[in-house]
Coordinates of C-alpha atoms and ligand atoms in Angstrom, one line a residue:
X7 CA 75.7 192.5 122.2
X8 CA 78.5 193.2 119.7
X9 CA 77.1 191.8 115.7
X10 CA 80.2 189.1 115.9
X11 CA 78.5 187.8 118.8
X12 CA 75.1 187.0 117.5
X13 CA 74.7 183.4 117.4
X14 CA 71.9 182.7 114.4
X15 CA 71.6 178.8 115.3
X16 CA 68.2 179.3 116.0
X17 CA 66.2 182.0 115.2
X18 CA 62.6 183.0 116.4
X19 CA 59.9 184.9 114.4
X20 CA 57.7 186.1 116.3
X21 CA 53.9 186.2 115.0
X22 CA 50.6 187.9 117.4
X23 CA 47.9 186.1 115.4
X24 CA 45.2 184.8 117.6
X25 CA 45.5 181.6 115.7
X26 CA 48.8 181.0 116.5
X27 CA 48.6 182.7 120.3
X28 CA 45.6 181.0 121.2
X29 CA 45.0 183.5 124.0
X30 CA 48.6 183.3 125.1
X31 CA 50.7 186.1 126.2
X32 CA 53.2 186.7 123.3
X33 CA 55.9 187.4 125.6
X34 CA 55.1 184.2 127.7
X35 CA 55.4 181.9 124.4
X36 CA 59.3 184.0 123.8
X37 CA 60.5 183.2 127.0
X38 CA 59.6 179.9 127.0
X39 CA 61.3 179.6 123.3
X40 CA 64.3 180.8 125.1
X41 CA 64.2 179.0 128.0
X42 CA 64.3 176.2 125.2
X43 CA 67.5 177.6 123.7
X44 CA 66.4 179.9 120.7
X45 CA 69.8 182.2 119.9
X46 CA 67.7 185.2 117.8
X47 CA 64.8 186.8 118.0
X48 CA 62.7 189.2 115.5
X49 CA 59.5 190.8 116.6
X50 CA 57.0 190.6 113.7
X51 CA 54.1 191.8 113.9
X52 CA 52.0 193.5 110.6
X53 CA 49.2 194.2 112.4
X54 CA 49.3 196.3 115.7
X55 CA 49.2 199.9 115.9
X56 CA 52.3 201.5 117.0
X57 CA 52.0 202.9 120.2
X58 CA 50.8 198.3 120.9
X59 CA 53.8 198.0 118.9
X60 CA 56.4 199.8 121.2
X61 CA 54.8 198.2 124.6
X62 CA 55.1 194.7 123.4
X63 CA 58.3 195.2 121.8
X64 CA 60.0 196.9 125.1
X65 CA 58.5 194.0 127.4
X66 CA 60.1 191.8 124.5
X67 CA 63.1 193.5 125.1
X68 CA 63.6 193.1 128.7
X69 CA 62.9 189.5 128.5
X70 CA 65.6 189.1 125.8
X71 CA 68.3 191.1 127.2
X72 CA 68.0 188.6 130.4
X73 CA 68.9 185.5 127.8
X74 CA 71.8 187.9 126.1
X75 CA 70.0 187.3 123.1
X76 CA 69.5 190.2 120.3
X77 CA 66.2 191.5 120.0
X78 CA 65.2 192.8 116.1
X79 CA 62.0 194.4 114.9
X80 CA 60.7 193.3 111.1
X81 CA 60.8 196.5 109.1
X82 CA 59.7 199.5 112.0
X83 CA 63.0 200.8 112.4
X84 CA 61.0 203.6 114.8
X85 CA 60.2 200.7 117.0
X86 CA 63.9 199.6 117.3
X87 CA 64.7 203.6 117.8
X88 CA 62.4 203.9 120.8
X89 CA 63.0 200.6 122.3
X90 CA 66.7 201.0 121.8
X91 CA 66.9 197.2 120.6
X92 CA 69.8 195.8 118.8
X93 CA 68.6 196.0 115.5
X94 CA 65.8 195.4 112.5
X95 CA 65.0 192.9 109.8
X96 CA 64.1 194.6 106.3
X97 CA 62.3 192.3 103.6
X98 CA 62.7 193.5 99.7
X99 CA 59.4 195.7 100.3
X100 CA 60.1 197.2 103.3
X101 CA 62.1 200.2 104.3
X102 CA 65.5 200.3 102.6
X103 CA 68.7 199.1 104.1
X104 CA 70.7 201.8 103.5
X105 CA 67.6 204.0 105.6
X106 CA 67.6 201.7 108.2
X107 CA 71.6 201.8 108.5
X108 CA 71.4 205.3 108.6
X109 CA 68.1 206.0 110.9
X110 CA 70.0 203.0 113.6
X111 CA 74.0 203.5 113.0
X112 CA 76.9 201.2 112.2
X113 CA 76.9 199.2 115.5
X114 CA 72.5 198.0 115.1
X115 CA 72.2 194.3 113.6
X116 CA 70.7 194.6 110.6
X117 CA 69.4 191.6 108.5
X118 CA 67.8 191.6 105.0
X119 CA 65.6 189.2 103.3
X120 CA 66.8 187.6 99.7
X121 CA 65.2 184.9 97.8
X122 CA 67.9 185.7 94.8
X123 CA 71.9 185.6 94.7
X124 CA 71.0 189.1 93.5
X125 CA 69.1 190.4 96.3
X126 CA 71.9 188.8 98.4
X127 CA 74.8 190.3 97.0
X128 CA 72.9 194.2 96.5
X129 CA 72.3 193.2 100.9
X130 CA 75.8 192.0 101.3
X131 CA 77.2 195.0 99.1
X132 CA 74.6 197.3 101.5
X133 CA 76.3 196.7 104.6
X134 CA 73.7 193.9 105.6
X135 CA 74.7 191.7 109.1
X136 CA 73.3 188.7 107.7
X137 CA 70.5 187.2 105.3
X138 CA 67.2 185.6 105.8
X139 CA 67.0 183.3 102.9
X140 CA 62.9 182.1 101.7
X141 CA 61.1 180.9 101.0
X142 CA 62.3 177.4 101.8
X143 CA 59.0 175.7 101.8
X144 CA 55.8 177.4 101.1
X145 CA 54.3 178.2 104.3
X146 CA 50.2 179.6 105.9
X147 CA 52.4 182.1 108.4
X148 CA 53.0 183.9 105.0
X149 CA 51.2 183.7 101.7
X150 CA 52.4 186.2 100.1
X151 CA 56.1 184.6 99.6
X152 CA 57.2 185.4 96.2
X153 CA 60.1 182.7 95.4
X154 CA 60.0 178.7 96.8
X155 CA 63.3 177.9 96.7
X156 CA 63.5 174.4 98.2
X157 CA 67.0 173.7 99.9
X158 CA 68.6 173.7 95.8
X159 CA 67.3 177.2 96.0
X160 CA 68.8 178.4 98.8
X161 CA 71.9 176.4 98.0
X162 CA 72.1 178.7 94.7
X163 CA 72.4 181.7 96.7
X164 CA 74.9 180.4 99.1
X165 CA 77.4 178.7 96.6
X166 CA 76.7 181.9 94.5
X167 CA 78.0 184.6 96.8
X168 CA 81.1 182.0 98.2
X169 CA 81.7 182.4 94.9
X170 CA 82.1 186.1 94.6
X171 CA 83.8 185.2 97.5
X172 CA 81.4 187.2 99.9
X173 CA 80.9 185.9 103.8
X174 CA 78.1 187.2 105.8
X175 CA 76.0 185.3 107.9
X176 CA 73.0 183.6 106.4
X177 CA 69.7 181.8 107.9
X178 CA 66.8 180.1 105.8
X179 CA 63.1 180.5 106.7
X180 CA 60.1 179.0 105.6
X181 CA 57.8 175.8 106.4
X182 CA 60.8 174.9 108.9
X183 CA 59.4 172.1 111.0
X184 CA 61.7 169.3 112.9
X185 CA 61.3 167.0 110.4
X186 CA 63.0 168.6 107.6
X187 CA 65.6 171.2 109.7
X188 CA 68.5 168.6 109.1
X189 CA 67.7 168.3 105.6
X190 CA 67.6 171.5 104.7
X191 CA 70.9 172.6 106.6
X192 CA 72.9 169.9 105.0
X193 CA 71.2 169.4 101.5
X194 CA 72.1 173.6 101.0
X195 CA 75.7 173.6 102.3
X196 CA 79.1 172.3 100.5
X197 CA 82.3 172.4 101.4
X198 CA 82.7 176.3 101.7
X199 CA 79.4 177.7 102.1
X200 CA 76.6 176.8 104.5
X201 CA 73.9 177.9 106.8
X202 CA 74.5 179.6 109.9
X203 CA 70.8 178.7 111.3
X204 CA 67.3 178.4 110.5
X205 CA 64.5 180.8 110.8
X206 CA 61.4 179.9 112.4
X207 CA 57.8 180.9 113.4
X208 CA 55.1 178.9 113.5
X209 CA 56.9 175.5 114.6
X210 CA 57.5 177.3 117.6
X211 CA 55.2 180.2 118.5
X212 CA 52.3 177.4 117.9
X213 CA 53.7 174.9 120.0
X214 CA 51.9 173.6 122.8
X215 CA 55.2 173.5 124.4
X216 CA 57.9 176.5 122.7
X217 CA 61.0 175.6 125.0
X218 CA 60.4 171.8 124.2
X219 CA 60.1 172.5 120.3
X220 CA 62.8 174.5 120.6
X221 CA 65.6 172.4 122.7
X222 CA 64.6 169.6 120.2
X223 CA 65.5 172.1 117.3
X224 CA 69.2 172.8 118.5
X225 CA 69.3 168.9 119.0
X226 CA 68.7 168.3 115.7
X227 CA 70.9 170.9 114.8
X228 CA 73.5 170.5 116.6
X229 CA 75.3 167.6 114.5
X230 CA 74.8 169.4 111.2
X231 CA 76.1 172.4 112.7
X232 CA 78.7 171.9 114.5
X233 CA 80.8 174.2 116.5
X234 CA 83.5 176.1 114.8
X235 CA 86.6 174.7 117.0
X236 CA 87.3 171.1 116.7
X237 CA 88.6 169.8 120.5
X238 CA 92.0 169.0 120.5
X239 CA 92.1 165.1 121.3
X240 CA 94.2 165.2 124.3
X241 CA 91.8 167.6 126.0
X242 CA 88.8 165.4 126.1
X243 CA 91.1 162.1 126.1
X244 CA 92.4 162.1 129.5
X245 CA 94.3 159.8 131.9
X246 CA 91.1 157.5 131.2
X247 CA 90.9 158.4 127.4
X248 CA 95.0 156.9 127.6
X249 CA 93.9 153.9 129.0
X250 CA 91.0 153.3 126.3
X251 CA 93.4 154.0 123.6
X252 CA 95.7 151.2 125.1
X253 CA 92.9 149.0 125.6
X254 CA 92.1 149.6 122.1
X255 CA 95.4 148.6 120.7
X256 CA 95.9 145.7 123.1
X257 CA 92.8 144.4 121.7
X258 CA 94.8 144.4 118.6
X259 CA 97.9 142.8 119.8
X260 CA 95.1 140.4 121.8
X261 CA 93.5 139.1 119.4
X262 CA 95.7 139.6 115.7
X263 CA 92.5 140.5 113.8
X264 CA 92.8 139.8 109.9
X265 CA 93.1 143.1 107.6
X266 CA 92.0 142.7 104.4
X267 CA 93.3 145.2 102.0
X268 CA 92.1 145.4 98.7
X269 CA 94.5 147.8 98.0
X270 CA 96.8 149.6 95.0
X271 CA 99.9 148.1 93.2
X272 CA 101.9 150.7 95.1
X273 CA 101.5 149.8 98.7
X274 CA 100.8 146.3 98.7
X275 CA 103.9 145.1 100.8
X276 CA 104.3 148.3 102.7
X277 CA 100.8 147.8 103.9
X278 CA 101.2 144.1 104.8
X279 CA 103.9 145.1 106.6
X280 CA 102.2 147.8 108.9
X281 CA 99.6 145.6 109.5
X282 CA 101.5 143.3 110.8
X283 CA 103.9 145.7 112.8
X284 CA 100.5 147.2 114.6
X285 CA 99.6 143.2 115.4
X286 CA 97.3 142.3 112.9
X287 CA 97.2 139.6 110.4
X288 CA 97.4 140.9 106.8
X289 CA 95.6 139.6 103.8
X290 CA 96.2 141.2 100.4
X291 CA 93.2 140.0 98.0
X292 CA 91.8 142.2 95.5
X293 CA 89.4 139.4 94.4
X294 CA 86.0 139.8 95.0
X295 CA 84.9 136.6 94.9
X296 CA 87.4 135.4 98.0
X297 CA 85.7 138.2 100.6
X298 CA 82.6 136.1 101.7
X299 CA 84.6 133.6 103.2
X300 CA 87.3 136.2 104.4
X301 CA 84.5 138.1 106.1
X302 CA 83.3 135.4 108.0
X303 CA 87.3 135.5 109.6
X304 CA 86.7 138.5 112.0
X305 CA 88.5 140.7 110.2
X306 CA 88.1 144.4 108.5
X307 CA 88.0 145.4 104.9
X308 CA 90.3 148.2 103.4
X309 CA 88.5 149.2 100.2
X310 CA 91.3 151.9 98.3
X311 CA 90.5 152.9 95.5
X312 CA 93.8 153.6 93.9
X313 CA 93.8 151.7 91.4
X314 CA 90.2 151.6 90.3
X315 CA 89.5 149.7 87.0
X316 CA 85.7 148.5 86.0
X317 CA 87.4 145.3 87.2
X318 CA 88.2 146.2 90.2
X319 CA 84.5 147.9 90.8
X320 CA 83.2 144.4 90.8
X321 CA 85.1 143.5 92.7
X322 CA 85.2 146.3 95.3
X323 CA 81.2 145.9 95.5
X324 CA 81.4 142.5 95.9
X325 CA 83.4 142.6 99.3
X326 CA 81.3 145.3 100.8
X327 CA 78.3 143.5 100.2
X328 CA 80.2 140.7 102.4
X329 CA 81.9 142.5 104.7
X330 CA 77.9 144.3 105.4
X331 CA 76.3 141.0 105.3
X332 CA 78.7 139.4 107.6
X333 CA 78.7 142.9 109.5
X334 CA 82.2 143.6 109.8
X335 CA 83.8 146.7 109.4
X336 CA 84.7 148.8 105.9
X337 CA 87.7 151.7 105.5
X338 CA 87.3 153.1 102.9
X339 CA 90.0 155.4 101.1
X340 CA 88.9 157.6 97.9
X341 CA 92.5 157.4 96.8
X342 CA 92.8 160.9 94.3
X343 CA 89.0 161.3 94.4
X344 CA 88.6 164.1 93.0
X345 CA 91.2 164.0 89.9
X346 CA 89.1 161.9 87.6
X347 CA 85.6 161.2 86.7
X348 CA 85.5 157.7 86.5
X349 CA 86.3 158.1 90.4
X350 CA 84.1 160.8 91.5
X351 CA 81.5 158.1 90.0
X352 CA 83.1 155.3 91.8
X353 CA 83.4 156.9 94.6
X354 CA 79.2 157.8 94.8
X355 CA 78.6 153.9 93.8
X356 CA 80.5 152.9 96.3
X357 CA 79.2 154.6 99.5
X358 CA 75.3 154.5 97.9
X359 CA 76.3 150.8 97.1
X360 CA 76.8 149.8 101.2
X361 CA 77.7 151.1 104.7
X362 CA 81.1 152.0 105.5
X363 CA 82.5 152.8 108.6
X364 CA 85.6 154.9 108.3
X365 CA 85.8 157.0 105.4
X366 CA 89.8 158.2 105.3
X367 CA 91.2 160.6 103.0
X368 CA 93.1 163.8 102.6
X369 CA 91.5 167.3 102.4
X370 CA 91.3 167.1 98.6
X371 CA 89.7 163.6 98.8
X372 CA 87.7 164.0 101.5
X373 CA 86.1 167.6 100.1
X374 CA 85.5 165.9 97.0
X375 CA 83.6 163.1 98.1
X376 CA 81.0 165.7 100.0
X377 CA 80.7 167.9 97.7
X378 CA 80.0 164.2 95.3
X379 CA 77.7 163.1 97.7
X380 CA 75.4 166.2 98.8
X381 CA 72.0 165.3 97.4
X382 CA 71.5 168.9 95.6
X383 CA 74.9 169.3 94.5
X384 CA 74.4 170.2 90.6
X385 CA 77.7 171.1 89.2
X386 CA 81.2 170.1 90.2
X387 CA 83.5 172.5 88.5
X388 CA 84.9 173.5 91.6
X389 CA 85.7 169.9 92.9
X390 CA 87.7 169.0 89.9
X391 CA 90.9 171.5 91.0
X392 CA 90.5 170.7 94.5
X393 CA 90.3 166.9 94.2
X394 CA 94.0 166.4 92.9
X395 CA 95.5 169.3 95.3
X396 CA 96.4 168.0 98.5
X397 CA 97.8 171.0 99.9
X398 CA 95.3 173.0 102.2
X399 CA 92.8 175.5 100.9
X400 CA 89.8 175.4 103.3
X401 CA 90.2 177.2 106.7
X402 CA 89.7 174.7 110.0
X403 CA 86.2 176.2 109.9
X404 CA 85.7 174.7 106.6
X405 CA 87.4 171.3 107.3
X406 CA 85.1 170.5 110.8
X407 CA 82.4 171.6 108.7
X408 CA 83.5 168.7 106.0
X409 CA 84.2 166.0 107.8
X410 CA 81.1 166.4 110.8
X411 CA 78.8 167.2 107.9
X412 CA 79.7 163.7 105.9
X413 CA 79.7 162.0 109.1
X414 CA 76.6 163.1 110.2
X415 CA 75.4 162.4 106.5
X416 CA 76.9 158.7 106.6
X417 CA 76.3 158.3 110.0
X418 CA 79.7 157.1 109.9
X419 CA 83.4 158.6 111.2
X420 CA 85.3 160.5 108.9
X421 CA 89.4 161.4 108.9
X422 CA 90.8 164.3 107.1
X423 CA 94.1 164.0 107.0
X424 CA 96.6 166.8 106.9
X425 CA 99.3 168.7 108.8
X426 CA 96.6 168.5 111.3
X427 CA 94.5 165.5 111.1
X428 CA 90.2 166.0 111.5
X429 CA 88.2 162.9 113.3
X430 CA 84.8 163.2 113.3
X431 CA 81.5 161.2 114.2
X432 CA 79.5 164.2 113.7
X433 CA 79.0 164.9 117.2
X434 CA 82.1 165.3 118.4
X435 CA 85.0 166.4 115.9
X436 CA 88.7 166.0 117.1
X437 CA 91.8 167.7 116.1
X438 CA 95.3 166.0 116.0
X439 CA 98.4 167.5 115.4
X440 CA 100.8 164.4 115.7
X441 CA 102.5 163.4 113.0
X442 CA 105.9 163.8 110.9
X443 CA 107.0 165.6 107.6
X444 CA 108.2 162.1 106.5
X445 CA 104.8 160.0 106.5
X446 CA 104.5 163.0 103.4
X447 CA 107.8 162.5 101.8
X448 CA 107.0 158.6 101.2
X449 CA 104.2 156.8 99.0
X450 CA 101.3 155.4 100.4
X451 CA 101.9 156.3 104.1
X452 CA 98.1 157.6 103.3
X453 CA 97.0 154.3 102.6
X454 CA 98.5 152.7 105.6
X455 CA 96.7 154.2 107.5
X456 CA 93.4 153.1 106.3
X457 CA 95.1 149.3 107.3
X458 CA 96.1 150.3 110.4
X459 CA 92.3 151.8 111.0
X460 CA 91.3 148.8 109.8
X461 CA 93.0 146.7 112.3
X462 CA 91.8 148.9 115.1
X463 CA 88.2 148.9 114.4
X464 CA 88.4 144.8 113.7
X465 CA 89.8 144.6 116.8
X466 CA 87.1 146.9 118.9
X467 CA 83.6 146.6 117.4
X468 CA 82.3 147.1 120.7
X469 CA 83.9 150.1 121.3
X470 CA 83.0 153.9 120.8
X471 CA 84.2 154.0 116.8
X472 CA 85.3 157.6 116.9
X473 CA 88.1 157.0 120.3
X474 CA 88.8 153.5 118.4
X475 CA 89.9 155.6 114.9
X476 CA 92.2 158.1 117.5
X477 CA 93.6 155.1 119.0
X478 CA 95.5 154.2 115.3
X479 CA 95.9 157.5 114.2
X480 CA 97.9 158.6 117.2
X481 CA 100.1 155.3 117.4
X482 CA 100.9 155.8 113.7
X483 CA 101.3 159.6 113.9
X484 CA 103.3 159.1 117.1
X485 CA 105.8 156.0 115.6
X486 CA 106.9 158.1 113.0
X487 CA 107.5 160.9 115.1
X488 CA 109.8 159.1 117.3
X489 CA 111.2 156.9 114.0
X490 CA 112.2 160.7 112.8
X491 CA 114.0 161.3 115.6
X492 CA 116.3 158.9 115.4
X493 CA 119.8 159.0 114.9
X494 CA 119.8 156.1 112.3
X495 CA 117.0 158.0 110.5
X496 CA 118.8 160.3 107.6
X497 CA 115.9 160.9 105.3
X498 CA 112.7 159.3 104.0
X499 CA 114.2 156.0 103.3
X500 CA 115.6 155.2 106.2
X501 CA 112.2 156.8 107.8
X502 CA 110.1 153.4 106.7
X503 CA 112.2 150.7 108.3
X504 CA 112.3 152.3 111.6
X505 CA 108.7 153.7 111.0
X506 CA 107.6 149.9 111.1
X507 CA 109.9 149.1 114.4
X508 CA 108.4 151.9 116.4
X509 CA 104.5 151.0 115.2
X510 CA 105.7 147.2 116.8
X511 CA 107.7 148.4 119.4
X512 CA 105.1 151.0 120.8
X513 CA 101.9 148.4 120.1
X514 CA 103.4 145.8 122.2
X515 CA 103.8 149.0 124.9
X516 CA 100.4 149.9 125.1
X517 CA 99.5 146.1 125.1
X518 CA 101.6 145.7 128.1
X519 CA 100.1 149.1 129.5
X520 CA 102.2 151.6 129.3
X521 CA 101.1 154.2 127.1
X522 CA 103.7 156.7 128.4
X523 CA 104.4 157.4 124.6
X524 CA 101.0 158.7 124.6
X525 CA 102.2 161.9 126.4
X526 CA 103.3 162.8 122.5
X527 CA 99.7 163.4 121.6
X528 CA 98.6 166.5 120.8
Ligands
3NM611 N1 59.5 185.3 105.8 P1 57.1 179.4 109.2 S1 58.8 183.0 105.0 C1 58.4 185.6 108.0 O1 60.4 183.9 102.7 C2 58.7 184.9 106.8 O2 61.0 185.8 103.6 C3 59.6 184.5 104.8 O3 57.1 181.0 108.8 C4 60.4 184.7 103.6 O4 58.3 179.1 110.0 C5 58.2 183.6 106.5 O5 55.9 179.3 110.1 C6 57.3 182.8 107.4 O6 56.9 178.6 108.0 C7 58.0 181.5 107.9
MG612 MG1 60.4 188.4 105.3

């Protein structure tokens, strides 16, 4: 197995003590942790005499290789020679990297354990394959743990070498269990560093059951880390995907569900207008006082936060509070989130105010309001550049990491817009890459789209939230694509007029059915 290969989701220590084994063959509990799913596993054993050392670790090894997962032995680099394993694991006191490197070669897995940004960066600067970060928790399967970092801790380290602008692979370890694996994935990652995995020992090797301790691990862990490619949205959304996006806009067209945009000076009339053109009924009221009876109307809120004034604050909390109570759905758009600190604030009072069911934004936006909202976040600095940039700067890595981290952390759906657009319900994150140069050459196209979401998800509480957000963003990304292509279109101002005839003219399509436009999505 090549070292780009290893997967470090889930990582097994392995530990002989007759406590934990309870007269149970150590290789019986490993293959049962595998069976389960485990991606990594490291053969630790203080104890044992070597020649016990190099039996076990061989029978390990055969069992291992049959899973295609790498085998590494804590510290006995001799053992990894004569079993001809993939690799070792070296803590501070142990042999030194740069021995083990040249005792096993360039091509063995080697890992290092650092409970300081220093010890990570001398192990990154070593040649080290990845990091085991601890302790996390303090832990019985080892007492002797010098440093608890809690998940801040291990954040530390992490934002600390992104800083220096070092990658390598990291895990945490210590007092792991499955009730605070989630936690401790998303409370130490930000936008542009994270976990890769976590480390375990006794939550599985002292299972009753290993493989059902494990599978529910990678459950659990699956949301918070999710896969590095997004799925394109045409791939999963087939023929019957076509049909639930029509459904979803006939619903619409069906039923004219109110929007109700509390919105910025800007876009007021532009956004009427597209609500209306995509077959709801607009409402523009920024007064708080007015949304408990407009919630009881069916409807959806926009909350945008352009133009955000302690006034408007009220007012703003006031109509979530309705729109929850009355349990309707909330958009909500951190307009320029990150370019003040009056709306970094508002932008945390909000979403720890009520629930919100769409959060929309741009990359800048959308990166400021996790980085905002991350429990253990304790300085900003970084945020403060990024929040008024809207061109790109994280990789697609980095942006599907973003938006299925918040939704997971909101349990919620979340839209990155972009050149290509990010949907994600944590579960599932979707890549679109409809869309026109225009929508970015004319104000507040950003902001119509959190009405036209709005109308959708009024329109289709029923439905699967995540398909229902796709639905609007690919008959708004497609309407301006086919408004750009035509001949009466010369430039941006033209673009809106016949931007708003083609979001009419293909709703009342897919209401009647044909979603043949559809074929545009990508
Ligand atoms: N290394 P459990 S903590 C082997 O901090 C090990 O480097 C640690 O065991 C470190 O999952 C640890 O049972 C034990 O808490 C982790
Ligand atoms: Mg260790």
């Amino acid at each position: 197995m090549k070292k780009q290969d290893v997967d470090y989701t889930l990582y097994l220590v392995t530990d002989s003590r007759p406590e934990i084994l309870r007269g149970r063959n150590i290789c019986d509990v490993v293959e049962a942790a595998l069976k389960g799913g485990v991606t990594c596993v490291q053969f630790r054993d203080k104890t044992s005499d070597t020649g016990e050392l190099i039996r076990i670790a061989r029978e390990l090894h055969g069992i291992t290789r049959r899973y295609n997962v790498p085998l590494l032995i804590n510290d006995r680099v001799d053992v990894a020679l004569a079993v001809g394993c993939e690799g070792c694991h070296v803590g501070q006191d142990d042999i030194k990297l740069e021995d083990a490197r040249r005792l096993l070669g360039p091509d063995a897995i080697i890992g290092v354990s650092a409970s300081t940004l220093e010890q990570a960066v001398e192990a990154y600067k070593g040649g080290a394959d990845y990091l085991g970060i601890g302790a996390v928790y303090a832990t019985p399967t080892k007492t002797n743990t010098k440093n608890i970092l809690g998940p801040e801790g291990v954040r530390r380290v992490l934002k600390g070498l992104a800083g220096l602008r070092y990658s390598i692979p990291s895990v945490c370890i210590g007092g792991i269990n499955t009730t605070n694996a989630q936690s401790v994935i998303t409370e130490s990652g930000g936008a542009n560093f994270w976990l890769n995995g976590i480390a375990v020992v006794s939550v599985i090797m002292g299972a009753d059951d290993p493989e059902q301790v494990a599978n529910g691990l990678l459950e659990l862990l699956g949301p918070v880390l999710p896969s590095k490619h997004a799925t394109g949205a045409m791939k999963t959304l087939s023929t019957e995907s076509d049909l639930r996006i029509s459904n979803a806009i006939k619903a619409v067209h069906d039923t004219t569900p109110l929007s109700h945009n509390m919105t910025n000076l800007v876009v007021q009339n532009f956004a009427a207008n597209v609500a209306l053109a995509v077959g709801a009924s607009p409402i523009m009221s920024n007064n708080g006082e007015e949304a408990a009876d407009l919630a009881k109307l069916g409807g959806a809120l926009v909350l945008n936060m352009g133009t955000v004034t302690p006034d408007s604050m009220r007012n703003y909390l006031a109509a979530l509070e309705a729109y929850n109570g009355a349990e309707r759905p909330v958009v909500f758009d951190p307009v320029g989130a990150g370019a003040t600190s009056v709306r970094r604030s508002a932008l945390k009072t909000i979403l720890d105010h009520g629930y919100i069911t769409v959060i929309k934004g741009n990359e800048g936006e959308i990166t400021t309001v996790y980085n905002e909202t991350s429990k253990s976040e304790t300085t900003s600095q970084s945020v403060q550049q990024r929040g008024v940039d809207s061109t790109s700067v994280l990789s697609e890595e980095e942006k599907i990491r973003v938006v299925a981290g918040l939704a997971t952390r909101f349990q919620n759906v979340v839209v990155m817009t972009g050149k290509t657009d990010y949907v994600s319900d944590g579960k599932s994150t979707y890549a679109i890459g409809n869309g026109h140069e225009y929508l970015g050459m004319v104000t507040g196209t950003g902001c119509v789209l959190g009405t036209t979401i709005s109308a959708m998800v009024a329109a289709n509480t029923k439905g699967d939230t995540v398909h229902t957000v796709i639905a609007g963003l690919l008959l708004f990304e497609i309407a301006a694509e086919v408004a750009a292509e035509r001949p009466d279109v010369q430039g941006p101002g033209t673009f809106v007029p016949a931007f708003i005839d083609e979001l009419a003219r293909l709703r009342k399509l897919a209401a009647k059915g044909d979603s043949g436009w559809l074929e545009r999505a990508e």
